mmCIF file of C-alpha atoms and ligand atoms in Angstrom:
data_model
loop_
_atom_site.group_PDB
_atom_site.id
_atom_site.type_symbol
_atom_site.label_atom_id
_atom_site.label_comp_id
_atom_site.label_asym_id
_atom_site.label_seq_id
_atom_site.Cartn_x
_atom_site.Cartn_y
_atom_site.Cartn_z
ATOM 1 C CA MET Q 1 -37.157 -62.217 58.045
ATOM 2 C CA VAL Q 2 -35.793 -63.491 54.653
ATOM 3 C CA ASN Q 3 -36.596 -62.112 51.423
ATOM 4 C CA ARG Q 4 -35.162 -64.125 48.532
ATOM 5 C CA VAL Q 5 -34.226 -61.544 45.987
ATOM 6 C CA LYS Q 6 -32.238 -62.444 42.716
ATOM 7 C CA CYS Q 7 -29.985 -59.433 42.675
ATOM 8 C CA LEU Q 8 -29.329 -57.117 45.410
ATOM 9 C CA ILE Q 9 -26.967 -53.379 44.899
ATOM 10 C CA ILE Q 10 -25.568 -52.404 47.773
ATOM 11 C CA GLY Q 11 -25.496 -48.572 48.348
ATOM 12 C CA SER Q 12 -27.326 -45.700 47.074
ATOM 13 C CA GLY Q 13 -24.877 -43.620 44.762
ATOM 14 C CA PRO Q 14 -24.415 -42.952 41.232
ATOM 15 C CA ALA Q 15 -22.967 -46.330 40.672
ATOM 16 C CA GLY Q 16 -26.148 -48.195 42.932
ATOM 17 C CA TYR Q 17 -28.255 -46.781 40.919
ATOM 18 C CA THR Q 18 -27.432 -47.347 37.585
ATOM 19 C CA ALA Q 19 -26.501 -50.772 38.382
ATOM 20 C CA ALA Q 20 -30.335 -50.922 39.593
ATOM 21 C CA ILE Q 21 -32.092 -49.370 36.430
ATOM 22 C CA TYR Q 22 -29.687 -52.036 33.994
ATOM 23 C CA ALA Q 23 -30.959 -54.643 35.953
ATOM 24 C CA GLY Q 24 -33.848 -53.999 36.799
ATOM 25 C CA ARG Q 25 -34.121 -53.233 32.516
ATOM 26 C CA ALA Q 26 -32.795 -57.056 32.658
ATOM 27 C CA ASN Q 27 -35.481 -58.111 34.721
ATOM 28 C CA LEU Q 28 -33.854 -58.868 37.613
ATOM 29 C CA ALA Q 29 -36.260 -56.596 40.339
ATOM 30 C CA PRO Q 30 -33.513 -55.528 41.675
ATOM 31 C CA VAL Q 31 -33.496 -54.616 45.337
ATOM 32 C CA LEU Q 32 -31.197 -51.127 46.633
ATOM 33 C CA ILE Q 33 -30.297 -50.914 49.908
ATOM 34 C CA GLU Q 34 -29.685 -47.046 50.268
ATOM 35 C CA GLY Q 35 -26.735 -47.263 53.299
ATOM 36 C CA PRO Q 36 -26.216 -44.445 55.218
ATOM 37 C CA GLN Q 37 -26.039 -41.415 53.043
ATOM 38 C CA LEU Q 38 -28.771 -41.344 50.673
ATOM 39 C CA GLY Q 39 -27.175 -40.421 47.367
ATOM 40 C CA GLY Q 40 -23.849 -41.081 47.960
ATOM 41 C CA GLN Q 41 -21.183 -38.754 48.076
ATOM 42 C CA LEU Q 42 -21.900 -37.024 45.844
ATOM 43 C CA THR Q 43 -24.859 -34.681 47.533
ATOM 44 C CA THR Q 44 -22.052 -33.812 49.741
ATOM 45 C CA THR Q 45 -20.954 -30.884 47.240
ATOM 46 C CA THR Q 46 -22.579 -28.173 45.437
ATOM 47 C CA GLU Q 47 -22.573 -28.930 42.222
ATOM 48 C CA VAL Q 48 -21.734 -30.837 38.922
ATOM 49 C CA GLU Q 49 -21.007 -29.558 35.949
ATOM 50 C CA ASN Q 50 -18.881 -32.176 34.990
ATOM 51 C CA PHE Q 51 -21.259 -35.516 34.229
ATOM 52 C CA PRO Q 52 -22.918 -35.475 30.836
ATOM 53 C CA GLY Q 53 -26.750 -34.489 30.273
ATOM 54 C CA TYR Q 54 -26.670 -31.505 32.693
ATOM 55 C CA PRO Q 55 -24.797 -28.493 29.811
ATOM 56 C CA ASP Q 56 -26.110 -26.202 32.858
ATOM 57 C CA GLY Q 57 -25.063 -28.151 35.816
ATOM 58 C CA VAL Q 58 -27.128 -29.767 38.244
ATOM 59 C CA GLU Q 59 -27.541 -29.660 42.010
ATOM 60 C CA PRO Q 60 -26.312 -32.648 43.407
ATOM 61 C CA PHE Q 61 -29.256 -33.694 44.898
ATOM 62 C CA GLN Q 62 -31.694 -33.589 42.321
ATOM 63 C CA MET Q 63 -29.268 -35.863 40.384
ATOM 64 C CA MET Q 64 -29.863 -38.017 42.579
ATOM 65 C CA ASP Q 65 -33.399 -38.291 42.900
ATOM 66 C CA ASP Q 66 -33.008 -38.320 39.005
ATOM 67 C CA MET Q 67 -31.371 -41.258 38.924
ATOM 68 C CA ARG Q 68 -33.260 -43.073 41.950
ATOM 69 C CA ARG Q 69 -36.736 -42.323 39.797
ATOM 70 C CA GLN Q 70 -35.731 -43.673 36.478
ATOM 71 C CA ALA Q 71 -33.960 -46.811 38.821
ATOM 72 C CA GLU Q 72 -37.243 -46.605 40.372
ATOM 73 C CA ARG Q 73 -39.798 -47.100 36.820
ATOM 74 C CA PHE Q 74 -37.250 -50.388 35.964
ATOM 75 C CA GLY Q 75 -38.238 -51.516 39.443
ATOM 76 C CA THR Q 76 -36.175 -51.230 41.904
ATOM 77 C CA GLN Q 77 -37.778 -52.248 45.517
ATOM 78 C CA PHE Q 78 -35.188 -49.772 47.679
ATOM 79 C CA VAL Q 79 -34.824 -50.694 51.525
ATOM 80 C CA SER Q 80 -34.012 -48.145 53.929
ATOM 81 C CA GLY Q 81 -31.379 -48.692 56.261
ATOM 82 C CA VAL Q 82 -27.754 -50.025 56.079
ATOM 83 C CA VAL Q 83 -25.802 -53.038 55.966
ATOM 84 C CA THR Q 84 -24.506 -54.933 58.882
ATOM 85 C CA LYS Q 85 -23.055 -58.081 58.183
ATOM 86 C CA VAL Q 86 -22.686 -60.568 55.072
ATOM 87 C CA ASN Q 87 -22.286 -63.467 54.180
ATOM 88 C CA PHE Q 88 -20.805 -64.728 50.930
ATOM 89 C CA GLN Q 89 -20.683 -68.226 49.466
ATOM 90 C CA THR Q 90 -17.257 -68.430 48.581
ATOM 91 C CA THR Q 91 -16.996 -72.663 47.809
ATOM 92 C CA SER Q 92 -17.882 -73.339 45.015
ATOM 93 C CA ASN Q 93 -15.988 -76.442 41.737
ATOM 94 C CA THR Q 94 -17.994 -75.091 39.535
ATOM 95 C CA GLY Q 95 -17.331 -71.944 39.668
ATOM 96 C CA LYS Q 96 -20.651 -71.141 40.600
ATOM 97 C CA ALA Q 97 -22.143 -70.491 43.801
ATOM 98 C CA ARG Q 98 -24.636 -73.135 44.544
ATOM 99 C CA LYS Q 99 -26.251 -71.511 47.251
ATOM 100 C CA PRO Q 100 -26.950 -67.996 47.549
ATOM 101 C CA HIS Q 101 -25.270 -64.931 49.427
ATOM 102 C CA GLN Q 102 -26.906 -64.114 52.350
ATOM 103 C CA VAL Q 103 -26.632 -59.617 53.724
ATOM 104 C CA TRP Q 104 -28.594 -58.877 56.584
ATOM 105 C CA VAL Q 105 -29.674 -55.192 57.518
ATOM 106 C CA GLU Q 106 -29.678 -53.820 60.720
ATOM 107 C CA ASP Q 107 -28.953 -57.338 62.261
ATOM 108 C CA THR Q 108 -32.719 -58.359 61.531
ATOM 109 C CA ASP Q 109 -33.267 -58.737 57.660
ATOM 110 C CA LEU Q 110 -31.607 -61.747 55.842
ATOM 111 C CA TYR Q 111 -32.087 -61.456 51.930
ATOM 112 C CA GLU Q 112 -30.483 -63.968 49.804
ATOM 113 C CA ALA Q 113 -29.652 -62.997 46.291
ATOM 114 C CA ASP Q 114 -27.458 -64.740 43.339
ATOM 115 C CA ALA Q 115 -26.354 -61.830 42.846
ATOM 116 C CA VAL Q 116 -24.740 -59.151 44.630
ATOM 117 C CA ILE Q 117 -23.519 -55.731 43.407
ATOM 118 C CA ILE Q 118 -21.597 -53.832 45.946
ATOM 119 C CA ALA Q 119 -21.705 -49.770 45.581
ATOM 120 C CA THR Q 120 -20.707 -48.757 49.511
ATOM 121 C CA GLY Q 121 -18.710 -45.742 48.160
ATOM 122 C CA ALA Q 122 -15.917 -44.818 50.215
ATOM 123 C CA SER Q 123 -15.846 -41.519 52.779
ATOM 124 C CA ALA Q 124 -14.351 -38.512 54.442
ATOM 125 C CA LYS Q 125 -10.872 -38.857 55.657
ATOM 126 C CA TYR Q 126 -9.777 -36.952 58.850
ATOM 127 C CA LEU Q 127 -6.616 -35.259 59.948
ATOM 128 C CA GLY Q 128 -6.145 -37.999 62.640
ATOM 129 C CA ILE Q 129 -5.300 -34.671 64.620
ATOM 130 C CA GLU Q 130 -7.335 -34.759 68.743
ATOM 131 C CA SER Q 131 -8.543 -31.167 68.433
ATOM 132 C CA GLU Q 132 -10.792 -32.499 65.837
ATOM 133 C CA ARG Q 133 -12.632 -34.675 67.899
ATOM 134 C CA THR Q 134 -12.893 -32.599 69.964
ATOM 135 C CA TYR Q 135 -15.149 -29.705 68.328
ATOM 136 C CA LYS Q 136 -16.765 -32.148 65.919
ATOM 137 C CA GLY Q 137 -19.943 -30.918 64.612
ATOM 138 C CA ARG Q 138 -18.534 -27.852 67.147
ATOM 139 C CA GLY Q 139 -16.589 -26.082 64.409
ATOM 140 C CA VAL Q 140 -15.198 -29.221 62.546
ATOM 141 C CA SER Q 141 -16.717 -30.539 59.797
ATOM 142 C CA ALA Q 142 -16.322 -32.911 56.266
ATOM 143 C CA CYS Q 143 -18.690 -31.128 54.298
ATOM 144 C CA ALA Q 144 -19.530 -27.054 53.043
ATOM 145 C CA THR Q 145 -21.903 -27.583 51.736
ATOM 146 C CA CYS Q 146 -23.996 -29.516 54.596
ATOM 147 C CA ASP Q 147 -22.553 -26.538 56.759
ATOM 148 C CA GLY Q 148 -21.248 -24.401 55.401
ATOM 149 C CA PHE Q 149 -24.478 -21.981 55.338
ATOM 150 C CA PHE Q 150 -23.657 -21.803 59.965
ATOM 151 C CA TYR Q 151 -20.104 -19.923 58.844
ATOM 152 C CA ARG Q 152 -22.356 -17.100 56.850
ATOM 153 C CA LYS Q 153 -20.289 -14.264 56.617
ATOM 154 C CA LYS Q 154 -17.388 -15.709 59.290
ATOM 155 C CA THR Q 155 -13.793 -16.598 58.468
ATOM 156 C CA VAL Q 156 -13.087 -20.518 58.003
ATOM 157 C CA ALA Q 157 -10.332 -22.847 56.925
ATOM 158 C CA VAL Q 158 -10.402 -25.622 53.884
ATOM 159 C CA VAL Q 159 -7.586 -28.476 54.592
ATOM 160 C CA GLY Q 160 -6.451 -30.773 50.697
ATOM 161 C CA GLY Q 161 -5.148 -28.936 47.652
ATOM 162 C CA GLY Q 162 -7.250 -31.326 45.491
ATOM 163 C CA ASP Q 163 -10.815 -30.632 43.725
ATOM 164 C CA THR Q 164 -12.055 -31.560 46.435
ATOM 165 C CA ALA Q 165 -10.626 -28.644 49.015
ATOM 166 C CA CYS Q 166 -11.107 -26.275 45.402
ATOM 167 C CA GLU Q 167 -14.550 -26.858 45.115
ATOM 168 C CA GLU Q 168 -15.345 -26.506 48.982
ATOM 169 C CA ALA Q 169 -13.095 -23.388 49.168
ATOM 170 C CA ASN Q 170 -14.991 -21.336 45.957
ATOM 171 C CA TYR Q 171 -18.214 -22.642 47.296
ATOM 172 C CA LEU Q 172 -17.544 -21.443 51.173
ATOM 173 C CA ALA Q 173 -15.777 -17.974 50.135
ATOM 174 C CA GLY Q 174 -19.104 -17.498 48.453
ATOM 175 C CA LEU Q 175 -21.129 -17.067 52.097
ATOM 176 C CA CYS Q 176 -17.490 -16.007 54.476
ATOM 177 C CA GLU Q 177 -15.738 -13.579 54.792
ATOM 178 C CA LYS Q 178 -12.401 -14.664 54.803
ATOM 179 C CA VAL Q 179 -11.575 -18.652 52.917
ATOM 180 C CA TYR Q 180 -7.698 -20.066 54.247
ATOM 181 C CA MET Q 181 -7.111 -23.010 51.920
ATOM 182 C CA ILE Q 182 -3.803 -25.155 54.424
ATOM 183 C CA VAL Q 183 -2.524 -26.915 51.924
ATOM 184 C CA ARG Q 184 0.444 -29.357 52.216
ATOM 185 C CA LYS Q 185 2.827 -29.136 49.308
ATOM 186 C CA PRO Q 186 4.137 -26.355 47.506
ATOM 187 C CA TYR Q 187 2.021 -26.413 44.781
ATOM 188 C CA LEU Q 188 -2.273 -27.156 44.483
ATOM 189 C CA ARG Q 189 -2.821 -31.369 42.915
ATOM 190 C CA ALA Q 190 -6.608 -29.390 42.308
ATOM 191 C CA SER Q 191 -7.362 -29.600 38.095
ATOM 192 C CA GLU Q 192 -6.572 -26.215 36.599
ATOM 193 C CA ILE Q 193 -9.475 -24.962 36.006
ATOM 194 C CA MET Q 194 -10.092 -24.925 39.555
ATOM 195 C CA GLN Q 195 -6.584 -24.293 40.166
ATOM 196 C CA GLN Q 196 -7.865 -21.237 38.726
ATOM 197 C CA ARG Q 197 -11.058 -20.381 40.331
ATOM 198 C CA VAL Q 198 -9.185 -20.440 43.614
ATOM 199 C CA LEU Q 199 -6.114 -18.787 42.961
ATOM 200 C CA ASN Q 200 -8.170 -15.627 41.378
ATOM 201 C CA ASN Q 201 -10.608 -15.604 44.295
ATOM 202 C CA PRO Q 202 -9.001 -12.016 45.953
ATOM 203 C CA LYS Q 203 -11.561 -14.004 49.469
ATOM 204 C CA ILE Q 204 -8.902 -17.143 49.196
ATOM 205 C CA GLU Q 205 -5.974 -17.095 50.811
ATOM 206 C CA VAL Q 206 -3.420 -20.475 50.209
ATOM 207 C CA LEU Q 207 -1.169 -21.203 53.025
ATOM 208 C CA PHE Q 208 1.282 -23.296 51.021
ATOM 209 C CA GLU Q 209 3.354 -25.602 52.914
ATOM 210 C CA HIS Q 210 1.104 -25.165 55.735
ATOM 211 C CA ASN Q 211 -0.217 -28.416 58.367
ATOM 212 C CA THR Q 212 -2.053 -28.190 61.432
ATOM 213 C CA LEU Q 213 -1.192 -28.658 64.280
ATOM 214 C CA GLN Q 214 -4.163 -28.446 66.534
ATOM 215 C CA LEU Q 215 -7.774 -26.418 66.836
ATOM 216 C CA THR Q 216 -7.980 -23.824 69.556
ATOM 217 C CA GLY Q 217 -11.525 -22.659 71.044
ATOM 218 C CA GLU Q 218 -13.683 -23.277 74.263
ATOM 219 C CA GLY Q 219 -16.272 -24.825 73.798
ATOM 220 C CA LYS Q 220 -15.931 -24.753 69.500
ATOM 221 C CA VAL Q 221 -12.962 -23.626 67.204
ATOM 222 C CA GLN Q 222 -12.241 -20.594 66.983
ATOM 223 C CA GLY Q 223 -8.316 -20.832 65.926
ATOM 224 C CA ALA Q 224 -5.788 -23.567 64.529
ATOM 225 C CA ASP Q 225 -2.420 -23.325 65.394
ATOM 226 C CA LEU Q 226 -0.065 -23.943 61.923
ATOM 227 C CA ILE Q 227 3.273 -25.153 61.127
ATOM 228 C CA TYR Q 228 4.890 -23.900 58.003
ATOM 229 C CA ARG Q 229 7.519 -25.971 56.374
ATOM 230 C CA LYS Q 230 7.742 -28.395 59.336
ATOM 231 C CA GLY Q 231 11.198 -29.781 59.489
ATOM 232 C CA GLU Q 232 13.358 -26.970 57.401
ATOM 233 C CA PRO Q 233 15.555 -24.509 58.928
ATOM 234 C CA ASP Q 234 12.630 -22.067 58.202
ATOM 235 C CA GLU Q 235 10.175 -23.690 60.277
ATOM 236 C CA ALA Q 236 7.769 -21.554 62.200
ATOM 237 C CA THR Q 237 4.130 -21.897 63.762
ATOM 238 C CA LYS Q 238 1.785 -19.660 63.199
ATOM 239 C CA HIS Q 239 -1.636 -19.514 64.538
ATOM 240 C CA ILE Q 240 -5.132 -18.259 62.377
ATOM 241 C CA ALA Q 241 -8.014 -16.777 64.322
ATOM 242 C CA ILE Q 242 -10.870 -19.024 62.037
ATOM 243 C CA ASP Q 243 -14.476 -20.016 62.781
ATOM 244 C CA GLY Q 244 -14.871 -23.336 61.309
ATOM 245 C CA PHE Q 245 -12.206 -25.805 59.576
ATOM 246 C CA PHE Q 246 -12.804 -27.286 56.894
ATOM 247 C CA LEU Q 247 -11.173 -31.753 55.952
ATOM 248 C CA ALA Q 248 -11.592 -32.327 52.163
ATOM 249 C CA ILE Q 249 -8.068 -34.251 52.044
ATOM 250 C CA GLY Q 250 -9.204 -37.138 50.245
ATOM 251 C CA HIS Q 251 -11.696 -40.756 51.146
ATOM 252 C CA HIS Q 252 -11.328 -43.982 52.746
ATOM 253 C CA PRO Q 253 -13.287 -46.771 50.653
ATOM 254 C CA ASN Q 254 -16.560 -47.568 52.407
ATOM 255 C CA THR Q 255 -15.498 -52.210 51.942
ATOM 256 C CA GLU Q 256 -14.891 -52.791 55.940
ATOM 257 C CA LEU Q 257 -17.718 -54.490 55.768
ATOM 258 C CA PHE Q 258 -16.533 -57.476 53.530
ATOM 259 C CA LYS Q 259 -12.588 -57.611 53.505
ATOM 260 C CA ASP Q 260 -13.383 -61.779 55.262
ATOM 261 C CA PHE Q 261 -14.912 -62.208 52.117
ATOM 262 C CA ILE Q 262 -13.477 -60.641 49.813
ATOM 263 C CA ALA Q 263 -10.396 -59.036 48.151
ATOM 264 C CA ARG Q 264 -9.135 -55.934 48.967
ATOM 265 C CA ASP Q 265 -5.638 -53.994 48.512
ATOM 266 C CA PRO Q 266 -3.868 -52.225 51.277
ATOM 267 C CA GLU Q 267 -5.879 -48.848 51.172
ATOM 268 C CA GLY Q 268 -9.504 -51.166 51.361
ATOM 269 C CA TYR Q 269 -10.100 -50.726 48.013
ATOM 270 C CA ILE Q 270 -12.079 -53.573 46.595
ATOM 271 C CA ILE Q 271 -9.801 -55.737 43.583
ATOM 272 C CA THR Q 272 -11.154 -56.409 40.380
ATOM 273 C CA HIS Q 273 -9.834 -56.926 36.966
ATOM 274 C CA ASP Q 274 -9.409 -54.205 34.497
ATOM 275 C CA ASP Q 275 -12.626 -54.719 32.352
ATOM 276 C CA SER Q 276 -14.471 -56.592 34.882
ATOM 277 C CA THR Q 277 -16.482 -55.639 38.916
ATOM 278 C CA GLN Q 278 -15.908 -59.774 39.165
ATOM 279 C CA CYS Q 279 -14.748 -59.899 43.386
ATOM 280 C CA TYR Q 280 -12.072 -61.617 44.428
ATOM 281 C CA THR Q 281 -11.917 -63.558 47.592
ATOM 282 C CA PRO Q 282 -8.642 -62.844 49.572
ATOM 283 C CA SER Q 283 -5.788 -64.507 50.252
ATOM 284 C CA LEU Q 284 -1.949 -63.829 51.624
ATOM 285 C CA GLU Q 285 -0.940 -60.056 51.213
ATOM 286 C CA GLY Q 286 -3.906 -58.326 50.107
ATOM 287 C CA ARG Q 287 -4.120 -59.368 46.638
ATOM 288 C CA ALA Q 288 -7.305 -61.718 45.386
ATOM 289 C CA GLY Q 289 -7.726 -65.303 44.809
ATOM 290 C CA GLU Q 290 -10.242 -66.747 43.350
ATOM 291 C CA ARG Q 291 -13.295 -65.770 41.877
ATOM 292 C CA LEU Q 292 -16.256 -65.329 43.817
ATOM 293 C CA PRO Q 293 -19.149 -66.310 41.756
ATOM 294 C CA GLY Q 294 -21.923 -63.355 41.948
ATOM 295 C CA VAL Q 295 -20.349 -61.111 43.834
ATOM 296 C CA PHE Q 296 -19.389 -57.439 42.125
ATOM 297 C CA ALA Q 297 -18.251 -54.794 42.518
ATOM 298 C CA ALA Q 298 -19.143 -50.903 41.644
ATOM 299 C CA GLY Q 299 -17.915 -47.125 41.771
ATOM 300 C CA ASP Q 300 -15.669 -45.636 43.942
ATOM 301 C CA CYS Q 301 -15.193 -48.660 46.720
ATOM 302 C CA ALA Q 302 -13.486 -49.859 43.883
ATOM 303 C CA ASP Q 303 -11.841 -47.489 42.102
ATOM 304 C CA PRO Q 304 -8.361 -45.888 43.212
ATOM 305 C CA HIS Q 305 -7.861 -43.935 40.438
ATOM 306 C CA TYR Q 306 -11.008 -41.808 39.071
ATOM 307 C CA ARG Q 307 -13.243 -41.598 41.651
ATOM 308 C CA GLN Q 308 -15.873 -39.885 39.006
ATOM 309 C CA ALA Q 309 -19.496 -39.629 39.089
ATOM 310 C CA ILE Q 310 -19.305 -40.728 35.568
ATOM 311 C CA VAL Q 311 -17.043 -43.311 35.777
ATOM 312 C CA ALA Q 312 -19.124 -45.005 39.299
ATOM 313 C CA ALA Q 313 -21.921 -45.056 36.452
ATOM 314 C CA GLY Q 314 -20.460 -46.364 33.869
ATOM 315 C CA SER Q 315 -19.402 -49.373 36.472
ATOM 316 C CA GLY Q 316 -22.595 -50.162 37.603
ATOM 317 C CA ALA Q 317 -23.670 -50.136 34.457
ATOM 318 C CA LYS Q 318 -20.990 -53.334 34.138
ATOM 319 C CA ALA Q 319 -21.354 -55.104 37.130
ATOM 320 C CA ALA Q 320 -25.251 -55.149 36.569
ATOM 321 C CA ILE Q 321 -24.513 -56.384 32.782
ATOM 322 C CA GLU Q 322 -22.458 -59.092 34.424
ATOM 323 C CA ALA Q 323 -24.727 -60.305 37.219
ATOM 324 C CA ASP Q 324 -27.526 -60.487 34.556
ATOM 325 C CA LYS Q 325 -25.055 -63.240 32.694
ATOM 326 C CA TYR Q 326 -24.365 -65.055 35.986
ATOM 327 C CA ILE Q 327 -27.682 -64.970 36.873
ATOM 328 C CA LYS Q 328 -28.603 -66.186 33.048
ATOM 329 C CA SER Q 329 -26.175 -69.151 34.233
ATOM 330 C CA LEU Q 330 -27.617 -70.441 37.525
HETATM 331 P P1 NDP D 1 -7.603 -35.905 46.137
HETATM 332 O O1 NDP D 1 -7.086 -37.289 46.617
HETATM 333 O O2 NDP D 1 -6.940 -35.359 44.932
HETATM 334 O O3 NDP D 1 -6.576 -34.386 47.104
HETATM 335 C C1 NDP D 1 -6.357 -34.659 48.742
HETATM 336 C C2 NDP D 1 -5.869 -33.341 48.938
HETATM 337 O O4 NDP D 1 -5.947 -33.918 50.590
HETATM 338 C C3 NDP D 1 -4.597 -34.110 48.173
HETATM 339 O O5 NDP D 1 -4.194 -32.149 47.954
HETATM 340 C C4 NDP D 1 -3.926 -34.304 49.502
HETATM 341 O O6 NDP D 1 -2.237 -33.394 50.015
HETATM 342 C C5 NDP D 1 -3.924 -33.857 50.915
HETATM 343 N N1 NDP D 1 -3.946 -34.463 52.229
HETATM 344 C C6 NDP D 1 -3.872 -35.624 51.975
HETATM 345 N N2 NDP D 1 -4.321 -36.093 53.502
HETATM 346 C C7 NDP D 1 -4.132 -34.852 53.287
HETATM 347 C C8 NDP D 1 -3.619 -34.805 55.361
HETATM 348 N N3 NDP D 1 -2.949 -35.987 56.304
HETATM 349 N N4 NDP D 1 -3.370 -33.673 55.761
HETATM 350 C C9 NDP D 1 -3.066 -32.462 54.919
HETATM 351 N N5 NDP D 1 -3.172 -32.416 53.446
HETATM 352 C C10 NDP D 1 -4.385 -34.267 53.205
HETATM 353 O O7 NDP D 1 -8.394 -35.448 47.301
HETATM 354 P P2 NDP D 1 -9.773 -35.277 46.255
HETATM 355 O O8 NDP D 1 -10.833 -35.502 47.192
HETATM 356 O O9 NDP D 1 -9.619 -33.330 46.060
HETATM 357 O O10 NDP D 1 -10.275 -35.739 45.363
HETATM 358 C C11 NDP D 1 -10.816 -36.897 44.735
HETATM 359 C C12 NDP D 1 -11.636 -37.754 42.810
HETATM 360 O O11 NDP D 1 -12.007 -36.434 43.427
HETATM 361 C C13 NDP D 1 -9.608 -36.763 42.064
HETATM 362 O O12 NDP D 1 -9.648 -37.845 41.395
HETATM 363 C C14 NDP D 1 -10.393 -36.072 41.637
HETATM 364 O O13 NDP D 1 -10.292 -35.009 39.870
HETATM 365 C C15 NDP D 1 -11.954 -35.308 41.935
HETATM 366 N N6 NDP D 1 -13.104 -34.957 42.018
HETATM 367 C C16 NDP D 1 -13.285 -34.012 41.143
HETATM 368 C C17 NDP D 1 -14.587 -33.107 41.419
HETATM 369 C C18 NDP D 1 -14.819 -32.623 39.465
HETATM 370 O O14 NDP D 1 -14.750 -32.378 38.927
HETATM 371 N N7 NDP D 1 -15.695 -31.251 40.022
HETATM 372 C C19 NDP D 1 -14.596 -32.381 42.655
HETATM 373 C C20 NDP D 1 -13.982 -32.916 43.350
HETATM 374 C C21 NDP D 1 -13.707 -34.192 43.515
HETATM 375 P P3 NDP D 1 -0.871 -33.788 48.711
HETATM 376 O O15 NDP D 1 -1.453 -32.808 47.508
HETATM 377 O O16 NDP D 1 -0.036 -33.627 49.602
HETATM 378 O O17 NDP D 1 -1.412 -35.034 49.028
#
């Protein structure tokens, strides 16, 4: 089936929904492809306290549902499914694409669009140790909100020292008997307020300068072997008994699908310029080539610095405004 649209948005996080609200209000009748995680990464956190307009904080599913309903109100059509292939029209001698961009959903439905807004976000990183794969879904998780409930009154470990790790450790401390935080540096990277919450929580024990060697257990996680101060004269190993192992070590951008068409930095983040969401064709050494007319990127897939819902929403608005200008110029 071929569907012809003016503005296609890929992703259903704060960037995608905000782009849909703006594109809808600009009469672009946007179509939004929801992707594998409805509502985006935010739905894997516990509570949002820093999004303006929610003075008492908000449950992430609620916030994303609010955004979705707002996008729906202005005529967004939602498509559940995953984009499997794209063909962006890179050739142009006038600065504008002559043919529409093509996007396939689940390999079968083809969408042809004048403008495409990529808002595919980022996904959780894993350590890369073998036992992580062995116990995935049997004690290993990258989402405390999703899986924490299964570890009530048990002992768990959270890996990482950033805001996500602190948030997850605090959340799990509300459910579990004890929470270890495994932090590779001698300090936490998280914001001051999150650090204080962790350090003042009697259920959380922070193991600074520790790395995970392997997970152990029969059929499920029952423990972890750690190494303290790897490579230092006082290097030592330690075993902790745990029932759950939660990763909170950051994310990588979901941009692999676009690599042949758009410029990305060495970590895979889409390259845009400071004041625009405009995408570029790739050139050698991961640098940006020429403008790719009608293709824009918003949110965490193009943001290695801030990675905040409010910033993603702001860039979604920018992308829709730029897409509108582009479509009107055709
Ligand atoms: P960060 O990149 O900030 O932190 C990742 C943490 O994981 C760091 O402590 C890092 O250690 C550690 N780490 C990375 N790789 C490994 C590894 N292989 N082994 C062990 N440890 C590792 O990611 P976050 O997801 O925490 O945060 C991302 C962004 O989102 C930040 O800007 C953050 O402020 C924001 N955020 C804000 C929230 C809020 O305001 N409520 C909630 C959650 C996130 P090291 O320090 O040594 O590099």
